[in-house]
């Protein structure tokens, strides 16, 4: 818990800078491409994190797939996340595990962290803001946010819509990834709502050309947001997209009446005349010091 406020291991920090998250489906796709080939194509197209999701296989089958994906992702130096099962994640040396709200009833973030260690990536699915804030507080490294659109991959789960993405962009300090029904046709809508990271199953696995699909996702994504930076804002370590103090104030949705403060950037007072300069960089530390009116 609260590890976001400490210095993060460099490998974990770089793993969490992912932008396109590919999740498996089945052992081969409808074009006869094996699951591993599809994921390799996805990685070559720009997927920079991979999850094994097999809801129906035997433990032995899942273990074998996990080992295959572990080898593949090591070769390309891409993080590998195991869905649902912390013990398989541990056994194959996955980089982390993804837990849904139901999975948390079996294994909490705290327990997963104890089993996998501080450097493991623990992701948690969330469907509304309270769950997101709880996951962040519990020490999750990233949040899954969805389903943004209704999807047959998760039947019966109501769409949260892009308004949930807007909420997360303003309220959570850890990375979040939009998931559910995301395709090349609607990705812009999700990015416009404030997502930097997108996750897809069918858009990638149901395509005859997973590599081309991922390339197109990545080129779309580059049009919307610059990668976020880890910064310390008023003592809290968090992801920040802003590059100027003015943008930071907007990003933190500070209301008009609270905008009278002194800004310290890396321990130096920053005059208001410089608030529009692109000064915010990785690991910058910003203090927005407000004054309480006296009588
Ligand atoms: C990145 C990511 N986000 C959400 C999920 C869904 O997890 P969960 O709600 O536990 O559902 P299942 O995938 O286990 O059916 C995910 N797997 N990955
Ligand atoms: C596995 C999963 N989890 C979701 C969530 O909202 O937590 S939506 C989802 C399915 C995503 O698949 P597709 O890209 O095919 O829609
Ligand atoms: Mg699950």
Coordinates of N, CA and C and ligand atoms in Angstrom, one line a residue, residues 21 23 51 53 55 83-84 98-101 103 125 127 142 144-145 154 157 177 179 199, ligand 1:
X21 N -2.6 -2.6 -24.5 CA -2.6 -3.9 -23.7 C -3.4 -4.9 -24.5
X23 N -4.9 -8.8 -24.9 CA -5.3 -9.9 -24.0 C -5.7 -11.1 -25.0
X51 N -1.5 -10.0 -21.7 CA -2.2 -10.8 -20.6 C -2.7 -12.1 -21.1
X53 N -5.4 -14.7 -20.8 CA -6.8 -14.9 -20.2 C -7.4 -16.1 -20.8
X55 N -10.3 -18.6 -19.6 CA -11.3 -18.9 -18.6 C -11.8 -20.3 -18.5
X83 N -3.9 -13.5 -15.9 CA -5.3 -13.2 -15.4 C -5.6 -14.1 -14.3
X84 N -6.3 -13.6 -13.3 CA -7.0 -14.3 -12.2 C -6.1 -15.1 -11.2
X98 N -3.6 -9.9 -13.0 CA -4.8 -9.0 -13.0 C -6.0 -9.7 -12.3
X99 N -6.5 -8.9 -11.3 CA -7.6 -9.4 -10.5 C -8.9 -8.6 -10.7
X100 N -10.0 -9.3 -10.9 CA -11.3 -8.6 -11.0 C -11.9 -8.5 -9.6
X101 N -13.0 -7.8 -9.5 CA -13.7 -7.6 -8.2 C -14.0 -9.0 -7.6
X103 N -12.4 -11.8 -8.2 CA -11.1 -12.5 -7.8 C -10.6 -11.9 -6.5
X125 N -9.6 -4.8 -11.9 CA -10.7 -4.3 -12.7 C -11.7 -3.5 -11.8
X127 N -15.4 -0.8 -12.1 CA -16.5 -0.5 -12.9 C -17.2 0.8 -12.4
X142 N -2.2 -0.6 -11.4 CA -3.0 0.0 -12.4 C -4.5 -0.5 -12.2
X144 N -8.1 -1.4 -14.3 CA -8.8 -1.7 -15.6 C -10.1 -1.0 -15.5
X145 N -10.6 -0.3 -16.5 CA -11.8 0.5 -16.4 C -12.8 0.1 -17.5
X154 N -17.4 -10.1 -22.4 CA -17.8 -10.1 -21.0 C -19.3 -9.9 -21.0
X157 N -22.3 -7.8 -18.6 CA -21.8 -6.7 -17.8 C -22.1 -5.3 -18.5
X177 N -6.4 1.7 -17.5 CA -6.5 1.3 -18.9 C -8.0 1.0 -19.2
X179 N -11.0 -0.6 -21.1 CA -11.2 -2.0 -21.7 C -12.7 -2.1 -22.0
X199 N -7.0 -1.2 -24.0 CA -6.9 -2.7 -23.9 C -7.9 -3.3 -24.8
Ligands
LIG1 C1 -6.7 -5.2 -18.1 C2 -7.9 -5.9 -17.7 N1 -9.0 -5.3 -17.2 C3 -10.1 -6.0 -16.8 C4 -10.1 -7.4 -16.9 C5 -11.3 -8.1 -16.4 O1 -11.0 -8.8 -15.2 P1 -12.2 -9.6 -14.5 O2 -13.3 -8.6 -14.1 O3 -11.7 -10.4 -13.4 O4 -12.8 -10.5 -15.6 P2 -12.1 -11.8 -16.3 O5 -11.1 -11.2 -17.3 O6 -11.3 -12.6 -15.2 O7 -13.2 -12.5 -16.9 C6 -9.0 -8.0 -17.3 N2 -8.9 -9.3 -17.4 N3 -7.9 -7.3 -17.7

